[in-house]
Coordinates of C-alpha atoms in Angstrom, one line a residue:
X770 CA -27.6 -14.0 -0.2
X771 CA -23.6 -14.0 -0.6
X772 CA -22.4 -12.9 2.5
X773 CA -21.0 -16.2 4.3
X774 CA -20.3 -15.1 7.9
X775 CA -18.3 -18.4 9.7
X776 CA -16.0 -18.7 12.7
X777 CA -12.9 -18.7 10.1
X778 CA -13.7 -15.6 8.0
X779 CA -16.0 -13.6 5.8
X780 CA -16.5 -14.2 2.4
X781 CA -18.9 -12.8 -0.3
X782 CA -19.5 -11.4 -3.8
X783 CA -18.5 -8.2 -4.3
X784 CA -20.8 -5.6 -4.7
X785 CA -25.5 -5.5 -3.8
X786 CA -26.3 -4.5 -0.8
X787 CA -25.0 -4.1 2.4
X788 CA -25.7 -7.5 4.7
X789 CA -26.6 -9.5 1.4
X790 CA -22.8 -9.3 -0.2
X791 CA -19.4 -8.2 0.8
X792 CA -19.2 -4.1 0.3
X793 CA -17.0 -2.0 1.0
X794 CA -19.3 -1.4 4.9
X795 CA -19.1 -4.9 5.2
X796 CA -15.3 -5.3 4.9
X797 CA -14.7 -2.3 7.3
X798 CA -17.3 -4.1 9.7
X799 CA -15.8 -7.2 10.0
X800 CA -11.9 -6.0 10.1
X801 CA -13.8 -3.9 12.9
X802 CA -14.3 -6.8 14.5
X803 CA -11.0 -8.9 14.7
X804 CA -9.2 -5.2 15.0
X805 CA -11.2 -4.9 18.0
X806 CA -11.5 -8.6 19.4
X807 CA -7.2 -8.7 18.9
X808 CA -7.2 -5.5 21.2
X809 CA -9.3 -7.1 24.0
X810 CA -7.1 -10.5 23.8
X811 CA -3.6 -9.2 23.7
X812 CA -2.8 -6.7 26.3
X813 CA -0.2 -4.5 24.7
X814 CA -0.1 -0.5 23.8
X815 CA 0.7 -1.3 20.1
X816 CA -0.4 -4.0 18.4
X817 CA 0.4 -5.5 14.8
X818 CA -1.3 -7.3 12.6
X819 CA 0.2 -8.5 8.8
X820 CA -2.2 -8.6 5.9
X821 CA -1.4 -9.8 2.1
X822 CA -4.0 -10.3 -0.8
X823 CA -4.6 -12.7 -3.8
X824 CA -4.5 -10.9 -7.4
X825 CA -8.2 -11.5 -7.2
X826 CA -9.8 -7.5 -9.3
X827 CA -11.5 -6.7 -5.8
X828 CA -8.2 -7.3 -4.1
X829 CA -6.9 -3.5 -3.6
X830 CA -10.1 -2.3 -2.8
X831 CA -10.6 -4.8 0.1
X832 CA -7.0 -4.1 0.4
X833 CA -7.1 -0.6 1.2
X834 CA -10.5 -1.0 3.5
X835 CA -9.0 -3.5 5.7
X836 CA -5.8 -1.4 6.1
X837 CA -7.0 1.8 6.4
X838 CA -9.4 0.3 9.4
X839 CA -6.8 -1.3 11.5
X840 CA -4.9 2.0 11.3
X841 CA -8.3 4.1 12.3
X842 CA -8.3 1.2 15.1
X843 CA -4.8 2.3 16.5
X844 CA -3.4 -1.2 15.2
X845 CA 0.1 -1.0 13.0
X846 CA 0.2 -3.0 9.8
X847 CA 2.9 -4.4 8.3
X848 CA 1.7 -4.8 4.7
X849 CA 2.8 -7.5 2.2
X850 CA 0.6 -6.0 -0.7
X851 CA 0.6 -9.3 -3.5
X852 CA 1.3 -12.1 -1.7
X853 CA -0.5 -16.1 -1.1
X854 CA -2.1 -17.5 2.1
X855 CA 0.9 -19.5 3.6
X856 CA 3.1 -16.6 3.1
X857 CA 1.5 -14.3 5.0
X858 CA 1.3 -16.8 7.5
X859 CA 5.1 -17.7 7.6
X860 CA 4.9 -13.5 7.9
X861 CA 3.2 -13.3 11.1
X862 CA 5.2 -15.0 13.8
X863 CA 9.0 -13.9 11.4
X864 CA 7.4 -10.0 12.1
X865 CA 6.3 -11.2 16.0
X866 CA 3.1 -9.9 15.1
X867 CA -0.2 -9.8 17.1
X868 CA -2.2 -11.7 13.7
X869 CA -2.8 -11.3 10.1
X870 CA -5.5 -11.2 7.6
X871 CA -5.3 -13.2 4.1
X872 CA -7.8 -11.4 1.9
X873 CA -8.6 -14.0 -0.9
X874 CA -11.6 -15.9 -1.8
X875 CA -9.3 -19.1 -2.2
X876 CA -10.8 -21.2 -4.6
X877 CA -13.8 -19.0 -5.8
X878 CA -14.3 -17.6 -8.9
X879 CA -13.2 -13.7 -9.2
X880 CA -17.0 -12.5 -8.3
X881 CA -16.1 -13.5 -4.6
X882 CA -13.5 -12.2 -2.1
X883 CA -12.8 -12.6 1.9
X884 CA -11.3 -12.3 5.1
X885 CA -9.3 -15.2 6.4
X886 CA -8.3 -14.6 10.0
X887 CA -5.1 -15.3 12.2
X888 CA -3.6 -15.7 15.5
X889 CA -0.6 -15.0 16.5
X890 CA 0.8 -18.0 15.8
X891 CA 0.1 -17.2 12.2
X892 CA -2.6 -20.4 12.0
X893 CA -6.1 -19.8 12.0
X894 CA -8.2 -18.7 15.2
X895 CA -10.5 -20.9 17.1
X896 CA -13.4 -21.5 17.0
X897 CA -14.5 -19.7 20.4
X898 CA -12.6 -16.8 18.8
X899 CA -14.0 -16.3 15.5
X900 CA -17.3 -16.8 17.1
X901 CA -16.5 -13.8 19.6
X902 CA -15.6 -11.5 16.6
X903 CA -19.0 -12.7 14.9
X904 CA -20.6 -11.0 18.2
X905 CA -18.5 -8.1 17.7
X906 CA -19.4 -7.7 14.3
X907 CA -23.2 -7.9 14.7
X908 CA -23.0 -5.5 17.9
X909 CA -20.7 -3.2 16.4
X910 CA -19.0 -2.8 19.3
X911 CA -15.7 -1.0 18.2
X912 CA -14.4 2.6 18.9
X913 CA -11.8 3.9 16.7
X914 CA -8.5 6.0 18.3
X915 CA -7.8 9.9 17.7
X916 CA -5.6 11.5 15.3
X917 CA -2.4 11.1 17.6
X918 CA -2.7 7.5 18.1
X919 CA -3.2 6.1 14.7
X920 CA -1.6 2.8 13.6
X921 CA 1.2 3.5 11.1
X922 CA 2.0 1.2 8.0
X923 CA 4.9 -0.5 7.5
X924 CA 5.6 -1.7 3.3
X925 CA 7.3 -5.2 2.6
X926 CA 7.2 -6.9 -0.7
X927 CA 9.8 -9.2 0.5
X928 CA 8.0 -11.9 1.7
X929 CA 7.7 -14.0 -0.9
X930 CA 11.2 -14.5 -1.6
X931 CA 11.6 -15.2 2.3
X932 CA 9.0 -17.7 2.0
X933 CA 11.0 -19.2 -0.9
X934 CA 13.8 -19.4 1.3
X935 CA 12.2 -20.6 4.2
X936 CA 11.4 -23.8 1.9
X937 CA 14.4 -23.9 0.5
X938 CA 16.2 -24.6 3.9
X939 CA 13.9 -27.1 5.4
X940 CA 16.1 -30.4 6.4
X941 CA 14.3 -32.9 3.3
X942 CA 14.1 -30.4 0.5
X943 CA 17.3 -31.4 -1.7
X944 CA 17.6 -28.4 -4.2
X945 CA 20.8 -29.8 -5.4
X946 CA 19.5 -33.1 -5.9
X947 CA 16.2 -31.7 -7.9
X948 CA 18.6 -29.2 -10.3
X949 CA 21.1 -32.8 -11.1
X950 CA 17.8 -34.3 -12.3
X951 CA 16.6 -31.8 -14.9
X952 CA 13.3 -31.4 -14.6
X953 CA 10.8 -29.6 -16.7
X954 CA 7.7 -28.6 -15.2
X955 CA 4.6 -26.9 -16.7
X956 CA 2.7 -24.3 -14.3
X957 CA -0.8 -23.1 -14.1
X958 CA -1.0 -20.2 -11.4
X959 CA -4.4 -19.1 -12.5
X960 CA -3.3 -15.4 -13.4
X961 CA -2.9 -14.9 -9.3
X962 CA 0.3 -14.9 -7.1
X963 CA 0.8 -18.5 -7.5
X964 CA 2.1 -17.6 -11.3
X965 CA 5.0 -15.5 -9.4
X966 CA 5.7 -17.5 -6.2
X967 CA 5.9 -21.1 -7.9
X968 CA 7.6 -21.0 -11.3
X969 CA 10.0 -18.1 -8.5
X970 CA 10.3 -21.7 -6.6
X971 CA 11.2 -24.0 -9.1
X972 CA 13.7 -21.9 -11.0
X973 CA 15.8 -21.3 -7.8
X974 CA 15.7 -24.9 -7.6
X975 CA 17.5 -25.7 -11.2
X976 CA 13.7 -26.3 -12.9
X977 CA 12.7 -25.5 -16.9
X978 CA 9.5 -23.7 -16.5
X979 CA 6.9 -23.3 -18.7
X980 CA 4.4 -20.5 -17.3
X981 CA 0.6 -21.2 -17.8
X982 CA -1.6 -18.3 -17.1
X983 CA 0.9 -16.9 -14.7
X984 CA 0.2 -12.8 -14.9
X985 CA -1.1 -12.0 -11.7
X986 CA -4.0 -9.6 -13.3
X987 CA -7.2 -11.5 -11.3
X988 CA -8.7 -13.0 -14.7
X989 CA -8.8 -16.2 -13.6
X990 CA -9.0 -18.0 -17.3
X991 CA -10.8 -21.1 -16.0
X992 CA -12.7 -22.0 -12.9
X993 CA -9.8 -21.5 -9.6
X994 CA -10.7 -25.1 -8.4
X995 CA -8.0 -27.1 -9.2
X996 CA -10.5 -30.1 -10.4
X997 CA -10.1 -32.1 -13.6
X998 CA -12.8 -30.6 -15.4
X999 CA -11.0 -27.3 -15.5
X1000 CA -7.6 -28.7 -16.4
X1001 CA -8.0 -29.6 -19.8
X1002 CA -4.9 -26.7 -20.9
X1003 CA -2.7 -27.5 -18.9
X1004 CA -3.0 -31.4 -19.5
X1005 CA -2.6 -30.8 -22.9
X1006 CA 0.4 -28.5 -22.4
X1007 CA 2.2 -30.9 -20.2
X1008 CA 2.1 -33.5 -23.2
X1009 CA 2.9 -30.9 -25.8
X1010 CA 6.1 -29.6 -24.1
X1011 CA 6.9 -33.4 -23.0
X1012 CA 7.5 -31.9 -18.9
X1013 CA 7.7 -34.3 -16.5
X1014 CA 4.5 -33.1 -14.8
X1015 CA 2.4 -30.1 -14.6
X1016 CA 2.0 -28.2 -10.8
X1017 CA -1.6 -26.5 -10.8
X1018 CA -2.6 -24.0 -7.1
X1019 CA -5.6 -21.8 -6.3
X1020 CA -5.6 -18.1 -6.4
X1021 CA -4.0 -17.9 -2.6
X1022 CA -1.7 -21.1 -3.1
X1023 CA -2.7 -23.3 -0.3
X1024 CA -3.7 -25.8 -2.6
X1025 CA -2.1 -28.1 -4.9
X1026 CA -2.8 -30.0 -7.9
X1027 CA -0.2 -32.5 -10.0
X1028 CA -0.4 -33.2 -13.9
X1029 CA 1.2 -36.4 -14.4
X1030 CA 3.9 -36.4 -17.5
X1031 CA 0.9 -38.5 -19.6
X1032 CA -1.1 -35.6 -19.4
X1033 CA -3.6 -37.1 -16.3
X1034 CA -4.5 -36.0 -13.3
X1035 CA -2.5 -37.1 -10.6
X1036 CA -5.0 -36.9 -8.1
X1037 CA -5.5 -33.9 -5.4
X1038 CA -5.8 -36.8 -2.5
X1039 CA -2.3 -38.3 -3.9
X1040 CA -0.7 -35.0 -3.7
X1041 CA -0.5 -35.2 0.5
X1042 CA 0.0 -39.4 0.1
X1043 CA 3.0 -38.4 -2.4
X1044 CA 4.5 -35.7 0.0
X1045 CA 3.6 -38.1 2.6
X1046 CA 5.5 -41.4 1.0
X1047 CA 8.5 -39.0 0.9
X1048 CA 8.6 -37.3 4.5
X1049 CA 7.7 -40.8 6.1
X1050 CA 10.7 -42.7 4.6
X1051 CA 13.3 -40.2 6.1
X1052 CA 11.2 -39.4 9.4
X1053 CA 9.0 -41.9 10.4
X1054 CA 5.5 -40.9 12.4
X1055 CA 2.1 -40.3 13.0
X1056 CA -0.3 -38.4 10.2
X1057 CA -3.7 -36.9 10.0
X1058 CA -6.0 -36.0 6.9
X1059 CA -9.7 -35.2 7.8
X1060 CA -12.4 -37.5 7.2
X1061 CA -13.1 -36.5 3.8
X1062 CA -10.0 -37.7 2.8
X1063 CA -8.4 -40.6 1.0
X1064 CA -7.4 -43.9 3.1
X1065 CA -4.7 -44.4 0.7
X1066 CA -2.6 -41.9 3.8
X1067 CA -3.3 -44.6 5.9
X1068 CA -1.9 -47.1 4.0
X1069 CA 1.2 -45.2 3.7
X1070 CA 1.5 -44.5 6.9
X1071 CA 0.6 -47.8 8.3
X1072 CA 3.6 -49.0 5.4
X1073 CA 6.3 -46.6 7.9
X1074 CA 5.0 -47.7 10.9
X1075 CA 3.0 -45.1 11.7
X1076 CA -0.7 -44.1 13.1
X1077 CA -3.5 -42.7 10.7
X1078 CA -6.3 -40.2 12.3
X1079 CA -8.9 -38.6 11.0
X1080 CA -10.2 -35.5 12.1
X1081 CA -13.2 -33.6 11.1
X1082 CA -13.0 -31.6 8.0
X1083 CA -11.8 -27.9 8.7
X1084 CA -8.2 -26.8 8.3
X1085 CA -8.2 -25.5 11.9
X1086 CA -9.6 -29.0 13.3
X1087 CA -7.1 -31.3 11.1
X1088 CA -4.2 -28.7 13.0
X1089 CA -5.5 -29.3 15.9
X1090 CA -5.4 -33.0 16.0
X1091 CA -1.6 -32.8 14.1
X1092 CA -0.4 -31.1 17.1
X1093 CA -2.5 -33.7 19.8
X1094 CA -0.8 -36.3 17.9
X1095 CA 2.5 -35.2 17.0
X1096 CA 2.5 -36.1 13.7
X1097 CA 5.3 -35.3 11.1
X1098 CA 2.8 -34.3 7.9
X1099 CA -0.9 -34.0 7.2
X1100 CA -3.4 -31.8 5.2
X1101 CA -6.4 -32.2 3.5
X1102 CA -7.2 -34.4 0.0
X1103 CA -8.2 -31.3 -1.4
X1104 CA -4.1 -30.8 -1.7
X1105 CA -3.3 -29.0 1.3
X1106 CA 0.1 -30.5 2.5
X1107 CA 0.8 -29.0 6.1
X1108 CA 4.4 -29.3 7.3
X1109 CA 4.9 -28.8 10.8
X1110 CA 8.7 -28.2 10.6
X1111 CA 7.7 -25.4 8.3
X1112 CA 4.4 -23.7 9.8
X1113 CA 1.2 -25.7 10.8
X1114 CA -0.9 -24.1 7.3
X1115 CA -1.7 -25.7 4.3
X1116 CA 1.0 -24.4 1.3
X1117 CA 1.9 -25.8 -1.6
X1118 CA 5.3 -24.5 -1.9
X1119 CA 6.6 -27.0 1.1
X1120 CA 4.2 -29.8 -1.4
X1121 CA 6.3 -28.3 -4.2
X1122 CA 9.7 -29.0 -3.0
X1123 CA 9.3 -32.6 -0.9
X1124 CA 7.4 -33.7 -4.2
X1125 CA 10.3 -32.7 -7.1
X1126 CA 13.1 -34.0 -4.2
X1127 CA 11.2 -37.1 -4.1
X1128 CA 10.8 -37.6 -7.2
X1129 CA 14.4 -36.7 -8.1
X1130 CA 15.3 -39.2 -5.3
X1131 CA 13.3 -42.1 -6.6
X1132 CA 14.4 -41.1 -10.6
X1133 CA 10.9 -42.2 -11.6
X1134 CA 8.2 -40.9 -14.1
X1135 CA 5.4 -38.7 -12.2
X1136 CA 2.5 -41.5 -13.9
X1137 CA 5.1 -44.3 -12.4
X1138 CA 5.0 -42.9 -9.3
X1139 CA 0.9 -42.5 -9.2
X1140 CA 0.6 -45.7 -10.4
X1141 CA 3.0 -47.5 -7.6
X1142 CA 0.0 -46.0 -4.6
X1143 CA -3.0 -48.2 -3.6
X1144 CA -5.8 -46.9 -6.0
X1145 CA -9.2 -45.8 -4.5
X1146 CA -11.1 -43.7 -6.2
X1147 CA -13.8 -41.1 -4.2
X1148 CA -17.5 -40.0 -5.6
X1149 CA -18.4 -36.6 -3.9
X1150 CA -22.5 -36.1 -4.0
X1151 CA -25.2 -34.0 -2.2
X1152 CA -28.8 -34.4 -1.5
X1153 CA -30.8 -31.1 -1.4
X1154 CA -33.5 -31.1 1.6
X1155 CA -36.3 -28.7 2.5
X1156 CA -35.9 -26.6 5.3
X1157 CA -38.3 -28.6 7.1
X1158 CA -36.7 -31.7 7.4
X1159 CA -34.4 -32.6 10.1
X1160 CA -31.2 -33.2 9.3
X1161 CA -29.7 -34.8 12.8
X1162 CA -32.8 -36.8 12.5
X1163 CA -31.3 -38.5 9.6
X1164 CA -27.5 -39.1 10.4
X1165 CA -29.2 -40.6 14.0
X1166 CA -30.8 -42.9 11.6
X1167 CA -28.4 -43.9 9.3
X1168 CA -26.0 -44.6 12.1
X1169 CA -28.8 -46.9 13.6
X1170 CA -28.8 -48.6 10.3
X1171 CA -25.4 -49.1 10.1
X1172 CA -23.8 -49.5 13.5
X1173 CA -22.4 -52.8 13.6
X1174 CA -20.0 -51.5 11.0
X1175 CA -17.3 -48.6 12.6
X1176 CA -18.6 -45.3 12.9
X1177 CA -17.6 -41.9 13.6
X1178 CA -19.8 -39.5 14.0
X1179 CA -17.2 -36.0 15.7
X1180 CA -18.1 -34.3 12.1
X1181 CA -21.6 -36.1 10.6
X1182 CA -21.4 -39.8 10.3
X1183 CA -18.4 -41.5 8.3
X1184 CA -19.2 -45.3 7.7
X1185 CA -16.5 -47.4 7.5
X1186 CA -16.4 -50.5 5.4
X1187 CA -13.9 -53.2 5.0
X1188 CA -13.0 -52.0 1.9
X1189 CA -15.1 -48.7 1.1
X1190 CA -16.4 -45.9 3.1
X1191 CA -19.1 -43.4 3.2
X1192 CA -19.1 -39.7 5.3
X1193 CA -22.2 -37.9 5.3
X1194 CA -22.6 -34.2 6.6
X1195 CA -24.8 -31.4 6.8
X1196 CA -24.3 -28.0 5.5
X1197 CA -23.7 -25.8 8.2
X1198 CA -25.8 -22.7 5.9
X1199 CA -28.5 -24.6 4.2
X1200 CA -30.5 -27.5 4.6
X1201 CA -27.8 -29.8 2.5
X1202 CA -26.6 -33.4 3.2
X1203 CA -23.0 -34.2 1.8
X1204 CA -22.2 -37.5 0.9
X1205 CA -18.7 -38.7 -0.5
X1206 CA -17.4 -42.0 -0.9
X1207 CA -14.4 -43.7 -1.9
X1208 CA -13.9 -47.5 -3.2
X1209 CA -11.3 -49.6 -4.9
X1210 CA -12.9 -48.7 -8.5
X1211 CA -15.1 -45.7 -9.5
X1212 CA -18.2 -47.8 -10.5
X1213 CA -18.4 -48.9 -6.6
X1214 CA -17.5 -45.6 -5.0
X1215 CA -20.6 -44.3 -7.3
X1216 CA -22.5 -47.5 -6.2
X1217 CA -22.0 -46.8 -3.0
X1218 CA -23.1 -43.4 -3.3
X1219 CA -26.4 -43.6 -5.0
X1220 CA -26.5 -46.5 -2.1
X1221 CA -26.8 -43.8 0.8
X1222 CA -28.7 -41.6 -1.4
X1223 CA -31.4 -43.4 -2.1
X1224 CA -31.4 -45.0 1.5
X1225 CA -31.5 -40.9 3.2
X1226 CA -34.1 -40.6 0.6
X1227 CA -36.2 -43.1 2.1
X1228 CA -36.1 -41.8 5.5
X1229 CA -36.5 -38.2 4.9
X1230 CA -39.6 -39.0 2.4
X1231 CA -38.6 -37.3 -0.4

């Protein structure tokens, strides 16, 4: 089965059966859904919703399901057509509109598209809400208007260059500063709107770029993941051309990936410390990554002055605890930078533009820069379980074993060494414990990992 119904979306391969993968029925069920759910929450005659799409091959089909059922719901739409996930959510509150739907897989390979929902606010929905359109869905409790009340569809391709500008104009982004230094930057947009919106980005800010897979035809040429073992072309180009660094996103551009001028990996958990490093020295404050993430953003932070929290994993849960705590930036270490002077989503355009002022600021190499942050290095593992076995039971245990050292358990159980740590969660769709860890080298993050392993091994008698 790939049809993954959560509280933040639906997301499937295309194609099979209806139920078992996301068809055409299934799109039109679950826009069904939030089409209806939106009319119950907002009490208004007319309401709007905004949708945009990846360059993903499914994309206009989806497309044209998803907008063609709002309208049969009575709902206007106000249609971006091509566009990226923080885009369309800049797009939602600019239009005062009543939510918006992102239809992109993110990160998945091209088999796989979705539904990624949003409130009003243009930041995903709750939890109690996505789990009341979930209901909605699996009732099918919607009724469609007549002929005279259909919703009517509004085109804009504009947004993009909006979004540019929107960037462009926040307080620490120094275009002029960035265009004096000359940079030449390599780009890998993964043939989807990225390739448009980011080398769009860089040239209005005085950058040489050299385009990487940037035709947004939904052939993604490598595996979307910005990870280091699908890199290998752009690494190679960044040395070839002699750029200063290489800028890699996923198919809906929310997150983002650094090639360092050396042709390495700078590190998806040092793309929010290096945005960090920057924002902090001119505004200093509070931050939050979830607990997945690197502690070198707490050691940054701490270096400002400010407090580090951790929230559980889930872009929606890391907001939430940004806005409790007031900070000035945080994300994910998967490089989602979220800006709150911008727009509480992840988007790599705002990590873009406060990384290249930064660095024009600081008139250092990109590897210089890397190799000035407190190195830890993270080991990300899983241990597959039978159905039977009880996975609570065994984070109860292993926070037994281990509590006289700090523990949090709001999202699994994250151990927390003097100098290492260890998170363990569950899978919330199949019987799957997660274990990452992160040390001062590589051979004792993997230590510690095989550590835990073989110690949930015990337990669970396998």
């Amino acid at each position: 089965m790939t049809l993954i119904k959560s509280i933040s979306g639906i997301r499937g391969t295309i194609g099979g059966k209806v139920g078992d993968n996301l068809t055409p029925v299934d799109a039109v069920k679950f826009a069904s859904a939030y089409g209806s759910w939106l009319k119950k929450a907002v009490k208004k005659d007319k309401l709007t919703v905004v949708i945009g799409r990846d360059a993903r091959i499914s994309g206009p089909m989806i497309h044209n399901l998803v907008l063609n059922t709002l309208v049969g719901l009575g709902i206007n739409v106000v249609d971006l057509g091509l566009s990226t996930t923080p885009t369309v959510e800049i797009a939602v509150p600019l239009e005062k509109a009543d939510g918006g739907i992102i239809l992109t897989a993110s990160h998945n390979p091209k088999q796989w598209n979705a539904l990624k929902l949003l409130n009003a606010k243009g930041e995903f929905l709750s939890g109690a809400d996505g789990q009341e359109i979930l209901e909605i869905a699996e009732n099918e409790d919607f009724t469609f208007v007549e002929v005279d009340d259909l919703g009517e569809v509004t085109v804009n391709d504009s947004y993009m260059d909006i979004h540019i500008d929107e960037v462009l104009n926040l307080s620490l982004v120094d275009a002029e500063a960035v265009k004096k230094a000359k940079f030449k930057v390599v780009v890998d947009g993964v043939n989807s709107s990225g390739g448009i919106i980011i080398p769009k980005l860089l040239e209005a800010m005085g950058v040489e770029v050299v385009k990487l897979y940037c035709e947004p035809n939904g052939q993604f040429p490598h595996n979307p993941e910005p990870l280091k073992e699908h890199l290998g072309d752009i690494c190679k180009l960044v040395v070839e051309e002699k750029a200063d660094f290489g800028v890699v996103v996923d198919p809906d551009v929310d997150r983002l990936a650094f090639i360092s001028d050396d042709g390495e990996m700078f590190g998806e958990e040092y793309t929010l410390v290096a945005c960090a490093d920057y924002v902090l020295s001119k505004t200093p404050g509070n931050t939050v990554s979830n607990m997945s993430s690197s502690r070198a953003l707490r050691d940054i932070t701490q270096k400002y002055g400010g407090t580090y929290e951790a929230s559980a994993v889930g872009e929606v849960n890391v907001v939430t605890l940004m806005k409790k705590n007031k900070v000035v930036i945080g994300g994910e270490g998967n490089g989602g930078i979220i800006y709150p002077e911008s727009h509480y989503g992840r988007d790599s355009l705002v990590g873009v533009a406060l990384f290249l002022t930064h660095l024009a600021n600081l008139k250092t190499s990109v590897s210089a820069l890397r190799a000035s942050y407190p190195q830890y290095y993270m080991s990300k593992n899983k241990i597959e379980l039978t159905p039977q076995i009880d996975v609570d039971a065994i984070l109860e245990q292993m926070t037994q074993k281990y509590q006289h050292e700090q523990i949090t358990t709001i999202d699994g159980v994250k151990i927390d060494f003097a100098e290492e740590w260890a998170h363990l969660r569950k899978s919330n769709t199949e019987p799957i414990i997660r274990i990452y860890t992160e040390a001062k080298s590589q051979e004792k993050a993997d230590a510690l990992a095989l550590r835990i392993i073989d110690e949930i091994k015990v337990i669970a008698k396998i």
